[in-house]
mmCIF file of C-alpha atoms in Angstrom:
data_model
loop_
_atom_site.group_PDB
_atom_site.id
_atom_site.type_symbol
_atom_site.label_atom_id
_atom_site.label_comp_id
_atom_site.label_asym_id
_atom_site.label_seq_id
_atom_site.Cartn_x
_atom_site.Cartn_y
_atom_site.Cartn_z
ATOM 1 C CA MET A 1 112.291 144.597 -54.931
ATOM 2 C CA LYS A 2 109.318 145.513 -57.115
ATOM 3 C CA GLN A 3 109.293 148.972 -55.580
ATOM 4 C CA LEU A 4 113.005 149.449 -56.346
ATOM 5 C CA CYS A 5 112.503 148.421 -59.998
ATOM 6 C CA LYS A 6 109.659 150.915 -60.391
ATOM 7 C CA GLN A 7 111.765 153.712 -58.888
ATOM 8 C CA MET A 8 114.731 152.867 -61.104
ATOM 9 C CA ALA A 9 112.515 152.728 -64.217
ATOM 10 C CA GLY A 10 111.043 156.116 -63.297
ATOM 11 C CA ALA A 11 114.503 157.611 -62.759
ATOM 12 C CA VAL A 12 115.758 156.252 -66.085
ATOM 13 C CA GLY A 13 112.654 157.618 -67.841
ATOM 14 C CA ILE A 14 113.194 161.080 -66.365
ATOM 15 C CA PHE A 15 116.864 160.930 -67.349
ATOM 16 C CA PHE A 16 115.950 160.178 -70.988
ATOM 17 C CA ILE A 17 113.418 163.006 -71.063
ATOM 18 C CA LEU A 18 115.946 165.481 -69.680
ATOM 19 C CA ALA A 19 118.640 164.261 -72.070
ATOM 20 C CA ALA A 20 116.318 164.813 -75.040
ATOM 21 C CA CYS A 21 115.767 168.437 -74.070
ATOM 22 C CA GLY A 22 118.578 170.734 -75.207
ATOM 23 C CA ASN A 23 119.807 173.897 -73.574
ATOM 24 C CA ASP A 24 118.608 175.883 -76.572
ATOM 25 C CA ASN A 25 115.929 178.342 -75.469
ATOM 26 C CA SER A 26 115.619 179.760 -78.979
ATOM 27 C CA ASN A 27 112.444 179.633 -81.031
ATOM 28 C CA TYR A 28 114.542 179.823 -84.193
ATOM 29 C CA PRO A 29 116.136 177.061 -86.292
ATOM 30 C CA GLN A 30 119.840 176.457 -85.551
ATOM 31 C CA GLU A 31 121.001 178.036 -88.822
ATOM 32 C CA TYR A 32 118.798 181.177 -88.462
ATOM 33 C CA VAL A 33 120.454 184.543 -89.055
ATOM 34 C CA GLY A 34 118.096 187.482 -89.497
ATOM 35 C CA PHE A 35 115.823 189.963 -87.761
ATOM 36 C CA ASP A 36 114.568 189.208 -84.267
ATOM 37 C CA LYS A 37 111.037 190.349 -85.205
ATOM 38 C CA ALA A 38 109.006 190.473 -88.416
ATOM 39 C CA THR A 39 107.704 194.022 -87.837
ATOM 40 C CA LYS A 40 108.768 197.188 -86.054
ATOM 41 C CA ASN A 41 106.663 200.218 -85.176
ATOM 42 C CA TYR A 42 108.522 203.501 -84.820
ATOM 43 C CA SER A 43 107.119 206.903 -83.845
ATOM 44 C CA PHE A 44 109.017 209.957 -85.053
ATOM 45 C CA ASP A 45 109.032 213.706 -84.492
ATOM 46 C CA LYS A 46 107.805 215.461 -87.666
ATOM 47 C CA ASN A 47 109.844 218.580 -86.884
ATOM 48 C CA LYS A 48 113.220 216.834 -87.170
ATOM 49 C CA ASP A 49 115.114 216.683 -90.454
ATOM 50 C CA THR A 50 116.491 213.213 -89.723
ATOM 51 C CA ASP A 51 116.015 210.565 -87.082
ATOM 52 C CA GLU A 52 117.832 207.296 -86.421
ATOM 53 C CA PHE A 53 116.937 204.005 -84.815
ATOM 54 C CA GLU A 54 118.412 200.527 -84.620
ATOM 55 C CA ILE A 55 117.094 197.138 -85.666
ATOM 56 C CA LYS A 56 118.548 194.015 -84.108
ATOM 57 C CA ILE A 57 119.905 191.204 -86.285
ATOM 58 C CA ILE A 58 120.314 187.920 -84.468
ATOM 59 C CA ALA A 59 121.835 184.495 -84.949
ATOM 60 C CA ALA A 60 120.331 181.447 -83.269
ATOM 61 C CA GLU A 61 123.774 180.003 -82.498
ATOM 62 C CA LYS A 62 127.194 181.444 -81.720
ATOM 63 C CA LYS A 63 129.987 180.644 -84.163
ATOM 64 C CA ASN A 64 133.767 180.933 -83.953
ATOM 65 C CA GLU A 65 133.973 183.218 -86.990
ATOM 66 C CA ASP A 66 132.387 186.533 -87.952
ATOM 67 C CA ARG A 67 129.167 186.326 -89.950
ATOM 68 C CA GLU A 68 128.392 188.802 -92.693
ATOM 69 C CA VAL A 69 124.836 189.885 -93.484
ATOM 70 C CA LEU A 70 124.057 192.024 -96.536
ATOM 71 C CA ILE A 71 121.202 194.511 -96.154
ATOM 72 C CA ASN A 72 118.802 195.755 -98.814
ATOM 73 C CA GLY A 73 116.069 198.357 -98.270
ATOM 74 C CA ILE A 74 112.804 198.379 -100.245
ATOM 75 C CA ASN A 75 110.457 201.366 -100.513
ATOM 76 C CA LEU A 76 106.852 200.580 -101.299
ATOM 77 C CA PRO A 77 105.780 201.430 -104.863
ATOM 78 C CA GLY A 78 104.558 205.002 -105.299
ATOM 79 C CA GLN A 79 106.185 206.155 -102.074
ATOM 80 C CA ALA A 80 109.053 208.633 -101.777
ATOM 81 C CA ALA A 81 112.319 207.416 -100.256
ATOM 82 C CA VAL A 82 111.785 208.024 -96.546
ATOM 83 C CA PHE A 83 114.763 206.086 -95.195
ATOM 84 C CA SER A 84 118.359 205.146 -95.792
ATOM 85 C CA ILE A 85 120.468 202.361 -94.386
ATOM 86 C CA GLU A 86 123.736 203.486 -92.870
ATOM 87 C CA ASP A 87 125.542 200.161 -93.329
ATOM 88 C CA LYS A 88 124.796 197.878 -96.275
ATOM 89 C CA LYS A 89 126.792 195.137 -94.564
ATOM 90 C CA VAL A 90 126.402 194.101 -90.924
ATOM 91 C CA ILE A 91 128.911 191.851 -89.175
ATOM 92 C CA ILE A 92 127.879 189.605 -86.297
ATOM 93 C CA PRO A 93 131.184 189.193 -84.429
ATOM 94 C CA ALA A 94 132.610 185.774 -83.593
ATOM 95 C CA LYS A 95 131.164 184.234 -80.412
ATOM 96 C CA LYS A 96 128.284 186.748 -80.433
ATOM 97 C CA LYS A 97 124.628 186.217 -81.319
ATOM 98 C CA SER A 98 123.567 189.695 -82.440
ATOM 99 C CA ALA A 99 124.453 192.992 -84.080
ATOM 100 C CA ASN A 100 122.534 196.212 -84.728
ATOM 101 C CA LEU A 101 121.559 197.810 -88.021
ATOM 102 C CA ARG A 102 121.306 201.625 -88.049
ATOM 103 C CA VAL A 103 118.426 203.090 -90.068
ATOM 104 C CA LYS A 104 118.047 206.788 -90.816
ATOM 105 C CA ILE A 105 114.617 208.219 -91.632
ATOM 106 C CA PHE A 106 113.615 211.597 -93.061
ATOM 107 C CA PRO A 107 110.458 212.732 -91.195
ATOM 108 C CA LYS A 108 109.856 215.801 -93.387
ATOM 109 C CA ARG A 109 109.315 213.517 -96.414
ATOM 110 C CA ILE A 110 106.581 211.553 -94.618
ATOM 111 C CA LYS A 111 103.096 212.968 -95.073
ATOM 112 C CA ASN A 112 101.129 210.929 -92.542
ATOM 113 C CA LYS A 113 102.279 207.339 -92.168
ATOM 114 C CA ALA A 114 104.811 205.284 -94.065
ATOM 115 C CA GLU A 115 106.171 201.802 -94.236
ATOM 116 C CA PHE A 116 109.148 200.097 -95.810
ATOM 117 C CA ARG A 117 110.881 196.739 -95.822
ATOM 118 C CA ILE A 118 114.426 195.716 -95.109
ATOM 119 C CA VAL A 119 115.824 192.397 -96.314
ATOM 120 C CA SER A 120 118.761 190.639 -94.666
ATOM 121 C CA ILE A 121 120.795 188.263 -96.816
ATOM 122 C CA PRO A 122 123.156 186.142 -94.686
ATOM 123 C CA GLN A 123 126.320 185.032 -96.419
ATOM 124 C CA ASP A 124 126.153 181.646 -94.640
ATOM 125 C CA LYS A 125 125.154 179.017 -97.175
ATOM 126 C CA GLU A 126 122.614 177.327 -94.916
ATOM 127 C CA ALA A 127 120.859 180.533 -93.735
ATOM 128 C CA LYS A 128 117.923 181.999 -95.650
ATOM 129 C CA LYS A 129 117.105 185.643 -96.220
ATOM 130 C CA THR A 130 114.577 187.322 -93.955
ATOM 131 C CA GLN A 131 112.721 190.612 -94.007
ATOM 132 C CA ILE A 132 111.260 193.101 -91.571
ATOM 133 C CA THR A 133 108.491 195.609 -92.243
ATOM 134 C CA VAL A 134 108.929 198.960 -90.495
ATOM 135 C CA TYR A 135 105.824 201.058 -89.829
ATOM 136 C CA LEU A 136 106.426 204.760 -89.257
ATOM 137 C CA SER A 137 103.931 207.066 -87.609
ATOM 138 C CA PRO A 138 104.213 210.637 -86.240
ATOM 139 C CA GLN A 139 104.158 211.202 -82.472
#
């Protein structure tokens, strides 16, 4: 009888531990909408006039409605404009957790290395704005 009680107590304990753990494998808060990383390194070909790459914008949770994220680019002071953002508004579709932002750079304007920041401003009331720093270097 004692043995049975110990086994039952152990089973109940394991059940409570498993119940406390969610299915969420995310390292982000539930309301997070923003960039998947804080920095991005990108190597470009100096001989091209323009080059494009994508930056991923993620949401920690799926929702039943589209989510709108406004995008703002920031050049560092004293630096020429070396990039442009193709879409100032990115939509994460309903029941999806990510969307891509297209960024165009101008390699001929970059002397050696460059960096810039992009800020995402989610239109969800509970989400906060995030930023990514992009480091550009020639190949």
